[in-house]
PDB file of C-alpha atoms and ligand atoms in Angstrom:
ATOM      1  CA  UNK A1084     -24.637   5.677   8.817  1.00  0.00           C
ATOM      2  CA  UNK A1085     -22.146   3.549   6.914  1.00  0.00           C
ATOM      3  CA  UNK A1086     -20.890   0.575   9.027  1.00  0.00           C
ATOM      4  CA  UNK A1087     -17.302  -0.346   9.993  1.00  0.00           C
ATOM      5  CA  UNK A1088     -15.325  -1.180   6.885  1.00  0.00           C
ATOM      6  CA  UNK A1089     -11.988  -2.933   6.445  1.00  0.00           C
ATOM      7  CA  UNK A1090      -9.204  -1.184   4.565  1.00  0.00           C
ATOM      8  CA  UNK A1091      -5.758  -2.516   3.674  1.00  0.00           C
ATOM      9  CA  UNK A1092      -3.160   0.087   2.746  1.00  0.00           C
ATOM     10  CA  UNK A1093       0.045  -0.577   0.855  1.00  0.00           C
ATOM     11  CA  UNK A1094       2.178   2.356   1.888  1.00  0.00           C
ATOM     12  CA  UNK A1095       5.238   2.660  -0.326  1.00  0.00           C
ATOM     13  CA  UNK A1096       8.588   3.105   1.382  1.00  0.00           C
ATOM     14  CA  UNK A1097       9.391   5.882  -1.080  1.00  0.00           C
ATOM     15  CA  UNK A1098       6.218   7.681   0.077  1.00  0.00           C
ATOM     16  CA  UNK A1099       6.771   7.268   3.808  1.00  0.00           C
ATOM     17  CA  UNK A1100      10.519   7.862   3.600  1.00  0.00           C
ATOM     18  CA  UNK A1101      11.423  10.222   0.765  1.00  0.00           C
ATOM     19  CA  UNK A1102      14.478  10.504   3.026  1.00  0.00           C
ATOM     20  CA  UNK A1103      15.161   8.898   6.377  1.00  0.00           C
ATOM     21  CA  UNK A1104      13.337  11.542   8.423  1.00  0.00           C
ATOM     22  CA  UNK A1105      10.334  11.606  10.753  1.00  0.00           C
ATOM     23  CA  UNK A1106       8.473  14.336   8.857  1.00  0.00           C
ATOM     24  CA  UNK A1107       6.204  12.218   6.616  1.00  0.00           C
ATOM     25  CA  UNK A1108       5.708   9.552   9.295  1.00  0.00           C
ATOM     26  CA  UNK A1109       4.412  12.239  11.616  1.00  0.00           C
ATOM     27  CA  UNK A1110       2.020  13.617   9.011  1.00  0.00           C
ATOM     28  CA  UNK A1111       0.654  10.137   8.184  1.00  0.00           C
ATOM     29  CA  UNK A1112       0.083   9.081  11.797  1.00  0.00           C
ATOM     30  CA  UNK A1113      -2.920  11.391  12.468  1.00  0.00           C
ATOM     31  CA  UNK A1114      -4.501  10.450   9.125  1.00  0.00           C
ATOM     32  CA  UNK A1115      -4.303   6.744  10.005  1.00  0.00           C
ATOM     33  CA  UNK A1116      -5.518   7.416  13.543  1.00  0.00           C
ATOM     34  CA  UNK A1117      -8.614   9.254  12.231  1.00  0.00           C
ATOM     35  CA  UNK A1118      -9.356   6.488   9.722  1.00  0.00           C
ATOM     36  CA  UNK A1119      -9.043   3.919  12.506  1.00  0.00           C
ATOM     37  CA  UNK A1120     -12.068   5.483  14.270  1.00  0.00           C
ATOM     38  CA  UNK A1121     -14.255   4.444  11.363  1.00  0.00           C
ATOM     39  CA  UNK A1122     -12.553   1.428   9.846  1.00  0.00           C
ATOM     40  CA  UNK A1123     -10.380  -1.578  10.529  1.00  0.00           C
ATOM     41  CA  UNK A1124      -7.004  -0.516   9.140  1.00  0.00           C
ATOM     42  CA  UNK A1125      -3.983  -2.631   8.233  1.00  0.00           C
ATOM     43  CA  UNK A1126      -0.891  -0.998   6.726  1.00  0.00           C
ATOM     44  CA  UNK A1127       1.804  -2.836   4.773  1.00  0.00           C
ATOM     45  CA  UNK A1128       4.938  -0.677   4.663  1.00  0.00           C
ATOM     46  CA  UNK A1129       7.406  -0.754   1.752  1.00  0.00           C
ATOM     47  CA  UNK A1130      11.180  -0.539   1.670  1.00  0.00           C
ATOM     48  CA  UNK A1131      11.713   2.553  -0.495  1.00  0.00           C
ATOM     49  CA  UNK A1132      15.127   4.009  -1.320  1.00  0.00           C
ATOM     50  CA  UNK A1133      16.716   2.514   1.780  1.00  0.00           C
ATOM     51  CA  UNK A1134      15.796  -1.017   0.629  1.00  0.00           C
ATOM     52  CA  UNK A1135      17.176  -0.301  -2.835  1.00  0.00           C
ATOM     53  CA  UNK A1136      20.447   0.983  -1.337  1.00  0.00           C
ATOM     54  CA  UNK A1137      20.860  -2.124   0.835  1.00  0.00           C
ATOM     55  CA  UNK A1138      19.992  -4.393  -2.094  1.00  0.00           C
ATOM     56  CA  UNK A1139      22.510  -2.549  -4.293  1.00  0.00           C
ATOM     57  CA  UNK A1140      25.304  -3.158  -1.807  1.00  0.00           C
ATOM     58  CA  UNK A1141      24.323  -6.827  -1.383  1.00  0.00           C
ATOM     59  CA  UNK A1142      24.336  -7.309  -5.160  1.00  0.00           C
ATOM     60  CA  UNK A1143      27.792  -5.724  -5.449  1.00  0.00           C
ATOM     61  CA  UNK A1144      28.935  -8.237  -2.836  1.00  0.00           C
ATOM     62  CA  UNK A1145      27.712 -11.032  -5.108  1.00  0.00           C
ATOM     63  CA  UNK A1146      24.499 -11.909  -3.258  1.00  0.00           C
ATOM     64  CA  UNK A1147      21.899 -13.894  -5.225  1.00  0.00           C
ATOM     65  CA  UNK A1148      18.468 -12.354  -5.931  1.00  0.00           C
ATOM     66  CA  UNK A1149      16.642 -14.244  -3.171  1.00  0.00           C
ATOM     67  CA  UNK A1150      19.202 -13.023  -0.614  1.00  0.00           C
ATOM     68  CA  UNK A1151      18.722  -9.476  -1.914  1.00  0.00           C
ATOM     69  CA  UNK A1152      14.983  -9.946  -1.429  1.00  0.00           C
ATOM     70  CA  UNK A1153      15.564 -11.097   2.169  1.00  0.00           C
ATOM     71  CA  UNK A1154      17.499  -7.896   2.798  1.00  0.00           C
ATOM     72  CA  UNK A1155      14.653  -5.870   1.235  1.00  0.00           C
ATOM     73  CA  UNK A1156      12.177  -7.631   3.549  1.00  0.00           C
ATOM     74  CA  UNK A1157      14.261  -6.698   6.614  1.00  0.00           C
ATOM     75  CA  UNK A1158      14.217  -3.039   5.552  1.00  0.00           C
ATOM     76  CA  UNK A1159      10.423  -3.084   5.062  1.00  0.00           C
ATOM     77  CA  UNK A1160      10.063  -4.459   8.600  1.00  0.00           C
ATOM     78  CA  UNK A1161      12.413  -1.808   9.923  1.00  0.00           C
ATOM     79  CA  UNK A1162      10.299   0.875   8.218  1.00  0.00           C
ATOM     80  CA  UNK A1163       7.153  -0.750   9.641  1.00  0.00           C
ATOM     81  CA  UNK A1164       8.714  -0.546  13.112  1.00  0.00           C
ATOM     82  CA  UNK A1165       9.269   3.197  12.633  1.00  0.00           C
ATOM     83  CA  UNK A1166       5.603   3.609  11.674  1.00  0.00           C
ATOM     84  CA  UNK A1167       4.642   1.783  14.887  1.00  0.00           C
ATOM     85  CA  UNK A1168       6.713   4.318  16.817  1.00  0.00           C
ATOM     86  CA  UNK A1169       4.828   7.197  15.183  1.00  0.00           C
ATOM     87  CA  UNK A1170       1.399   5.593  15.782  1.00  0.00           C
ATOM     88  CA  UNK A1171       1.945   4.936  19.498  1.00  0.00           C
ATOM     89  CA  UNK A1172      -1.053   3.419  21.278  1.00  0.00           C
ATOM     90  CA  UNK A1173      -3.227   3.548  18.150  1.00  0.00           C
ATOM     91  CA  UNK A1174      -1.369   0.572  16.717  1.00  0.00           C
ATOM     92  CA  UNK A1175      -1.120  -3.064  17.692  1.00  0.00           C
ATOM     93  CA  UNK A1176       2.370  -3.116  19.202  1.00  0.00           C
ATOM     94  CA  UNK A1177       3.984  -5.789  17.042  1.00  0.00           C
ATOM     95  CA  UNK A1178       4.936  -5.840  13.357  1.00  0.00           C
ATOM     96  CA  UNK A1179       2.949  -8.775  11.967  1.00  0.00           C
ATOM     97  CA  UNK A1180       5.231 -11.298  10.245  1.00  0.00           C
ATOM     98  CA  UNK A1181       2.625 -12.878   7.972  1.00  0.00           C
ATOM     99  CA  UNK A1182      -0.756 -11.863   6.532  1.00  0.00           C
ATOM    100  CA  UNK A1183      -2.383 -14.514   8.731  1.00  0.00           C
ATOM    101  CA  UNK A1184      -0.865 -12.968  11.828  1.00  0.00           C
ATOM    102  CA  UNK A1185      -2.036  -9.510  10.707  1.00  0.00           C
ATOM    103  CA  UNK A1186      -5.612 -10.768  10.279  1.00  0.00           C
ATOM    104  CA  UNK A1187      -5.493 -12.203  13.807  1.00  0.00           C
ATOM    105  CA  UNK A1188      -4.540  -8.743  15.158  1.00  0.00           C
ATOM    106  CA  UNK A1189      -7.278  -6.910  13.229  1.00  0.00           C
ATOM    107  CA  UNK A1190     -10.710  -6.061  14.632  1.00  0.00           C
ATOM    108  CA  UNK A1191      -9.355  -4.625  17.914  1.00  0.00           C
ATOM    109  CA  UNK A1192      -9.663  -0.947  16.932  1.00  0.00           C
ATOM    110  CA  UNK A1193      -5.893  -0.787  16.554  1.00  0.00           C
ATOM    111  CA  UNK A1194      -3.985  -0.150  13.358  1.00  0.00           C
ATOM    112  CA  UNK A1195      -2.127  -3.298  12.280  1.00  0.00           C
ATOM    113  CA  UNK A1196       1.284  -2.784  10.664  1.00  0.00           C
ATOM    114  CA  UNK A1197       3.511  -5.169   8.730  1.00  0.00           C
ATOM    115  CA  UNK A1198       6.257  -5.247   6.083  1.00  0.00           C
ATOM    116  CA  UNK A1199       7.352  -7.873   3.556  1.00  0.00           C
ATOM    117  CA  UNK A1200       7.096 -11.644   3.963  1.00  0.00           C
ATOM    118  CA  UNK A1201       8.729 -13.874   1.320  1.00  0.00           C
ATOM    119  CA  UNK A1202      11.201 -13.355  -1.572  1.00  0.00           C
ATOM    120  CA  UNK A1203      10.241 -12.681  -5.198  1.00  0.00           C
ATOM    121  CA  UNK A1204       7.383 -10.297  -4.492  1.00  0.00           C
ATOM    122  CA  UNK A1205       6.843  -6.814  -3.117  1.00  0.00           C
ATOM    123  CA  UNK A1206       4.812  -5.407  -0.264  1.00  0.00           C
ATOM    124  CA  UNK A1207       1.989  -4.722  -2.764  1.00  0.00           C
ATOM    125  CA  UNK A1208       1.558  -8.494  -3.110  1.00  0.00           C
ATOM    126  CA  UNK A1209       1.631  -8.902   0.669  1.00  0.00           C
ATOM    127  CA  UNK A1210      -1.048  -6.217   0.946  1.00  0.00           C
ATOM    128  CA  UNK A1211      -3.180  -7.921  -1.727  1.00  0.00           C
ATOM    129  CA  UNK A1212      -3.010 -11.273   0.087  1.00  0.00           C
ATOM    130  CA  UNK A1213      -3.843  -9.529   3.357  1.00  0.00           C
ATOM    131  CA  UNK A1214      -6.819  -7.822   1.666  1.00  0.00           C
ATOM    132  CA  UNK A1215      -7.983 -11.231   0.453  1.00  0.00           C
ATOM    133  CA  UNK A1216      -7.509 -12.979   3.811  1.00  0.00           C
ATOM    134  CA  UNK A1217      -9.145 -10.199   5.792  1.00  0.00           C
ATOM    135  CA  UNK A1218     -12.011  -9.796   3.297  1.00  0.00           C
ATOM    136  CA  UNK A1219     -11.143  -6.127   2.945  1.00  0.00           C
ATOM    137  CA  UNK A1220     -13.561  -3.732   1.290  1.00  0.00           C
ATOM    138  CA  UNK A1221     -10.718  -2.054  -0.540  1.00  0.00           C
ATOM    139  CA  UNK A1222      -6.954  -2.194  -1.077  1.00  0.00           C
ATOM    140  CA  UNK A1223      -5.333   1.219  -1.395  1.00  0.00           C
ATOM    141  CA  UNK A1224      -1.885   1.484  -2.930  1.00  0.00           C
ATOM    142  CA  UNK A1225      -0.313   4.731  -1.749  1.00  0.00           C
ATOM    143  CA  UNK A1226       2.481   5.352  -4.158  1.00  0.00           C
ATOM    144  CA  UNK A1227       4.674   8.086  -5.604  1.00  0.00           C
ATOM    145  CA  UNK A1228       2.673   8.506  -8.821  1.00  0.00           C
ATOM    146  CA  UNK A1229      -0.898   9.796  -9.018  1.00  0.00           C
ATOM    147  CA  UNK A1230      -2.457   6.701 -10.584  1.00  0.00           C
ATOM    148  CA  UNK A1231      -2.031   4.039 -13.240  1.00  0.00           C
ATOM    149  CA  UNK A1232      -0.951   5.287 -16.660  1.00  0.00           C
ATOM    150  CA  UNK A1233      -1.054   3.755 -20.105  1.00  0.00           C
ATOM    151  CA  UNK A1234       2.796   3.818 -19.949  1.00  0.00           C
ATOM    152  CA  UNK A1235       5.405   4.922 -17.413  1.00  0.00           C
ATOM    153  CA  UNK A1236       4.704   8.684 -17.219  1.00  0.00           C
ATOM    154  CA  UNK A1237       8.320   9.399 -16.202  1.00  0.00           C
ATOM    155  CA  UNK A1238       9.569   7.814 -19.439  1.00  0.00           C
ATOM    156  CA  UNK A1239       6.725   8.923 -21.741  1.00  0.00           C
ATOM    157  CA  UNK A1240       5.144  12.377 -21.194  1.00  0.00           C
ATOM    158  CA  UNK A1241       2.237  11.507 -23.520  1.00  0.00           C
ATOM    159  CA  UNK A1242       1.105   8.706 -21.159  1.00  0.00           C
ATOM    160  CA  UNK A1243      -2.569   8.974 -20.071  1.00  0.00           C
ATOM    161  CA  UNK A1244      -3.850   8.307 -16.543  1.00  0.00           C
ATOM    162  CA  UNK A1245      -6.799   5.967 -16.045  1.00  0.00           C
ATOM    163  CA  UNK A1246      -9.521   7.354 -13.802  1.00  0.00           C
ATOM    164  CA  UNK A1247     -11.293   3.970 -13.633  1.00  0.00           C
ATOM    165  CA  UNK A1248     -10.231   0.627 -15.047  1.00  0.00           C
ATOM    166  CA  UNK A1249     -11.258  -3.044 -15.009  1.00  0.00           C
ATOM    167  CA  UNK A1250      -9.223  -5.933 -13.581  1.00  0.00           C
ATOM    168  CA  UNK A1251      -8.537  -7.134 -17.139  1.00  0.00           C
ATOM    169  CA  UNK A1252      -7.053  -3.758 -18.099  1.00  0.00           C
ATOM    170  CA  UNK A1253      -4.935  -3.788 -14.923  1.00  0.00           C
ATOM    171  CA  UNK A1254      -3.502  -7.229 -15.719  1.00  0.00           C
ATOM    172  CA  UNK A1255      -2.621  -6.076 -19.255  1.00  0.00           C
ATOM    173  CA  UNK A1256      -0.779  -3.005 -17.961  1.00  0.00           C
ATOM    174  CA  UNK A1257       1.221  -4.557 -15.111  1.00  0.00           C
ATOM    175  CA  UNK A1258       1.914  -7.847 -16.915  1.00  0.00           C
ATOM    176  CA  UNK A1259       5.003  -6.404 -18.589  1.00  0.00           C
ATOM    177  CA  UNK A1260       6.852  -5.440 -15.345  1.00  0.00           C
ATOM    178  CA  UNK A1261      10.128  -7.082 -14.123  1.00  0.00           C
ATOM    179  CA  UNK A1262      10.703  -9.147 -10.966  1.00  0.00           C
ATOM    180  CA  UNK A1263      14.301  -8.414  -9.940  1.00  0.00           C
ATOM    181  CA  UNK A1264      14.912  -7.380  -6.306  1.00  0.00           C
ATOM    182  CA  UNK A1265      14.213  -3.698  -5.755  1.00  0.00           C
ATOM    183  CA  UNK A1266      12.409  -3.262  -9.087  1.00  0.00           C
ATOM    184  CA  UNK A1267       9.822  -0.512  -9.077  1.00  0.00           C
ATOM    185  CA  UNK A1268       6.541  -0.802 -11.002  1.00  0.00           C
ATOM    186  CA  UNK A1269       3.240   0.805  -9.970  1.00  0.00           C
ATOM    187  CA  UNK A1270       1.849  -2.536  -8.757  1.00  0.00           C
ATOM    188  CA  UNK A1271       3.421  -5.977  -8.827  1.00  0.00           C
ATOM    189  CA  UNK A1272       1.848  -8.656 -11.013  1.00  0.00           C
ATOM    190  CA  UNK A1273       1.176 -10.979  -8.059  1.00  0.00           C
ATOM    191  CA  UNK A1274      -0.823  -8.224  -6.352  1.00  0.00           C
ATOM    192  CA  UNK A1275      -2.784  -7.578  -9.556  1.00  0.00           C
ATOM    193  CA  UNK A1276      -3.631 -11.278  -9.954  1.00  0.00           C
ATOM    194  CA  UNK A1277      -4.686 -11.660  -6.328  1.00  0.00           C
ATOM    195  CA  UNK A1278      -7.106  -8.736  -6.304  1.00  0.00           C
ATOM    196  CA  UNK A1279      -8.447  -9.727  -9.723  1.00  0.00           C
ATOM    197  CA  UNK A1280      -9.257 -13.291  -8.689  1.00  0.00           C
ATOM    198  CA  UNK A1281     -11.145 -12.062  -5.618  1.00  0.00           C
ATOM    199  CA  UNK A1282     -12.662  -8.920  -7.136  1.00  0.00           C
ATOM    200  CA  UNK A1283     -11.199  -6.691  -4.408  1.00  0.00           C
ATOM    201  CA  UNK A1284     -11.422  -3.034  -5.444  1.00  0.00           C
ATOM    202  CA  UNK A1285      -8.037  -1.327  -5.706  1.00  0.00           C
ATOM    203  CA  UNK A1286      -7.400   2.381  -5.430  1.00  0.00           C
ATOM    204  CA  UNK A1287      -3.992   3.573  -6.625  1.00  0.00           C
ATOM    205  CA  UNK A1288      -3.453   6.980  -5.091  1.00  0.00           C
ATOM    206  CA  UNK A1289      -0.721   9.578  -4.765  1.00  0.00           C
ATOM    207  CA  UNK A1290       0.563   8.964  -1.255  1.00  0.00           C
ATOM    208  CA  UNK A1291       2.723  12.074  -1.160  1.00  0.00           C
ATOM    209  CA  UNK A1292      -0.271  14.131   0.043  1.00  0.00           C
ATOM    210  CA  UNK A1293      -1.358  12.267   3.215  1.00  0.00           C
ATOM    211  CA  UNK A1294      -4.836  13.901   3.530  1.00  0.00           C
ATOM    212  CA  UNK A1295      -5.881  12.894   0.006  1.00  0.00           C
ATOM    213  CA  UNK A1296      -6.635   9.371   1.222  1.00  0.00           C
ATOM    214  CA  UNK A1297      -9.357  10.600   3.603  1.00  0.00           C
ATOM    215  CA  UNK A1298     -10.882  12.930   1.013  1.00  0.00           C
ATOM    216  CA  UNK A1299     -11.167  10.191  -1.599  1.00  0.00           C
ATOM    217  CA  UNK A1300     -12.470   7.501   0.779  1.00  0.00           C
ATOM    218  CA  UNK A1301     -15.094   9.945   2.058  1.00  0.00           C
ATOM    219  CA  UNK A1302     -16.118  10.771  -1.530  1.00  0.00           C
ATOM    220  CA  UNK A1303     -15.104  14.421  -1.255  1.00  0.00           C
ATOM    221  CA  UNK A1304     -12.551  14.178  -4.046  1.00  0.00           C
ATOM    222  CA  UNK A1305     -11.919  11.936  -7.012  1.00  0.00           C
ATOM    223  CA  UNK A1306      -8.251  11.178  -7.566  1.00  0.00           C
ATOM    224  CA  UNK A1307      -5.968   8.332  -8.569  1.00  0.00           C
ATOM    225  CA  UNK A1308      -7.097   5.210 -10.401  1.00  0.00           C
ATOM    226  CA  UNK A1309      -9.894   2.975  -9.147  1.00  0.00           C
ATOM    227  CA  UNK A1310      -9.810  -0.637 -10.328  1.00  0.00           C
ATOM    228  CA  UNK A1311     -13.050  -2.527  -9.782  1.00  0.00           C
ATOM    229  CA  UNK A1312     -15.725  -4.540 -11.522  1.00  0.00           C
ATOM    230  CA  UNK A1313     -18.039  -2.352 -13.635  1.00  0.00           C
ATOM    231  CA  UNK A1314     -20.852  -0.884 -11.473  1.00  0.00           C
ATOM    232  CA  UNK A1315     -19.182  -1.964  -8.195  1.00  0.00           C
ATOM    233  CA  UNK A1316     -17.533   1.298  -7.160  1.00  0.00           C
ATOM    234  CA  UNK A1317     -16.690   1.081  -3.444  1.00  0.00           C
ATOM    235  CA  UNK A1318     -16.323   4.831  -2.727  1.00  0.00           C
ATOM    236  CA  UNK A1319     -17.504   6.703  -0.734  1.00  0.00           C
ATOM    237  CA  UNK A1320     -16.559   4.197   1.920  1.00  0.00           C
ATOM    238  CA  UNK A1321     -16.392   6.471   4.962  1.00  0.00           C
ATOM    239  CA  UNK A1322     -18.225   9.402   6.477  1.00  0.00           C
ATOM    240  CA  UNK A1323     -16.468  12.740   6.067  1.00  0.00           C
ATOM    241  CA  UNK A1324     -13.730  12.432   8.715  1.00  0.00           C
ATOM    242  CA  UNK A1325     -14.091  14.298  11.991  1.00  0.00           C
ATOM    243  CA  UNK A1326     -11.193  16.636  12.860  1.00  0.00           C
TER     244      UNK A1326
HETATM  245  P1  UTP B2619       8.905  -2.999  -1.625  1.00  0.00           P
HETATM  246  O1  UTP B2619       7.631  -3.700  -1.543  1.00  0.00           O
HETATM  247  O2  UTP B2619       9.093  -1.769  -0.862  1.00  0.00           O
HETATM  248  O3  UTP B2619       9.203  -2.735  -3.145  1.00  0.00           O
HETATM  249  O4  UTP B2619      10.035  -4.016  -1.212  1.00  0.00           O
HETATM  250  P2  UTP B2619       9.311  -1.383  -3.946  1.00  0.00           P
HETATM  251  O5  UTP B2619       8.791  -1.692  -5.302  1.00  0.00           O
HETATM  252  O6  UTP B2619      10.711  -0.911  -3.787  1.00  0.00           O
HETATM  253  O7  UTP B2619       8.271  -0.338  -3.288  1.00  0.00           O
HETATM  254  P3  UTP B2619       8.430   1.108  -2.647  1.00  0.00           P
HETATM  255  O8  UTP B2619       9.579   1.844  -3.284  1.00  0.00           O
HETATM  256  O9  UTP B2619       8.609   0.893  -1.192  1.00  0.00           O
HETATM  257  O10 UTP B2619       7.120   1.746  -2.969  1.00  0.00           O
HETATM  258  C1  UTP B2619      11.419  -3.726  -1.367  1.00  0.00           C
HETATM  259  C2  UTP B2619      12.113  -4.973  -1.826  1.00  0.00           C
HETATM  260  O11 UTP B2619      12.067  -5.972  -0.780  1.00  0.00           O
HETATM  261  C3  UTP B2619      11.893  -7.272  -1.349  1.00  0.00           C
HETATM  262  C4  UTP B2619      11.933  -7.084  -2.875  1.00  0.00           C
HETATM  263  O12 UTP B2619      13.275  -7.208  -3.292  1.00  0.00           O
HETATM  264  C5  UTP B2619      11.470  -5.647  -3.031  1.00  0.00           C
HETATM  265  O13 UTP B2619      11.914  -5.085  -4.249  1.00  0.00           O
HETATM  266  N1  UTP B2619      10.625  -7.874  -0.843  1.00  0.00           N
HETATM  267  C6  UTP B2619       9.672  -7.111  -0.238  1.00  0.00           C
HETATM  268  C7  UTP B2619      10.418  -9.239  -0.986  1.00  0.00           C
HETATM  269  O14 UTP B2619      11.239  -9.954  -1.558  1.00  0.00           O
HETATM  270  N2  UTP B2619       9.276  -9.805  -0.471  1.00  0.00           N
HETATM  271  C8  UTP B2619       8.326  -9.080   0.161  1.00  0.00           C
HETATM  272  O15 UTP B2619       7.309  -9.665   0.634  1.00  0.00           O
HETATM  273  C9  UTP B2619       8.521  -7.689   0.265  1.00  0.00           C
END
């Protein structure tokens, strides 16, 4: 039997809230609850379209970028609070405010949930720092694309998806992204640097199909892009999940 593992999930706001409705939250909750029977789970929730709308209004009002970021952080925490509502007793009842606080809540067989923390980064960076602090076995970025591509697949149809890649290749690809509030790249550069320096495996997976996460972690399917040191593939990480 494979022992208890520690998994940090970066759950994009655009994945969890394609619109402000309960539907996706309610389909993710049982997936996270099943994973929590086999692993220590921490989820960092993103801001999604709602954060971008708030940031847009703040910018029109003349707010500086750091203030826009603060507004984005509030929306991520609001989204995290909605996830807590959907998880009920399976989750630790408070949205952690810092990665350190999240680590302190882990290891109690409860799902730990948090949002953003400080300006000039995204929740991917928060999740990477949390993965580092908690010595996670893997960081999973659940996003609205099905992996990391050579170029933005929405802009360039000839872009090719990586099945596996090294940390060096990851840094090359994400190094060209922007940092303005609400900007949307597949993974922020801070997150890429953090996981690279600690060698934490990263799985970038399409989060729009909630069950895919279980299938890939249990080794039943290969999907998304796995970033890890050569020969150090972390999957399968879990037993095939029980219903
Ligand atoms: P997200 O992490 O959600 O960014 O934070 P995103 O790229 O829009 O991701 P999706 O769409 O949810 O997948 C939303 C915004 O909140 C601010 C940034 O402005 C970010 O763009 N933020 C978030 C911070 O400044 N610091 C944080 O720690 C988190």
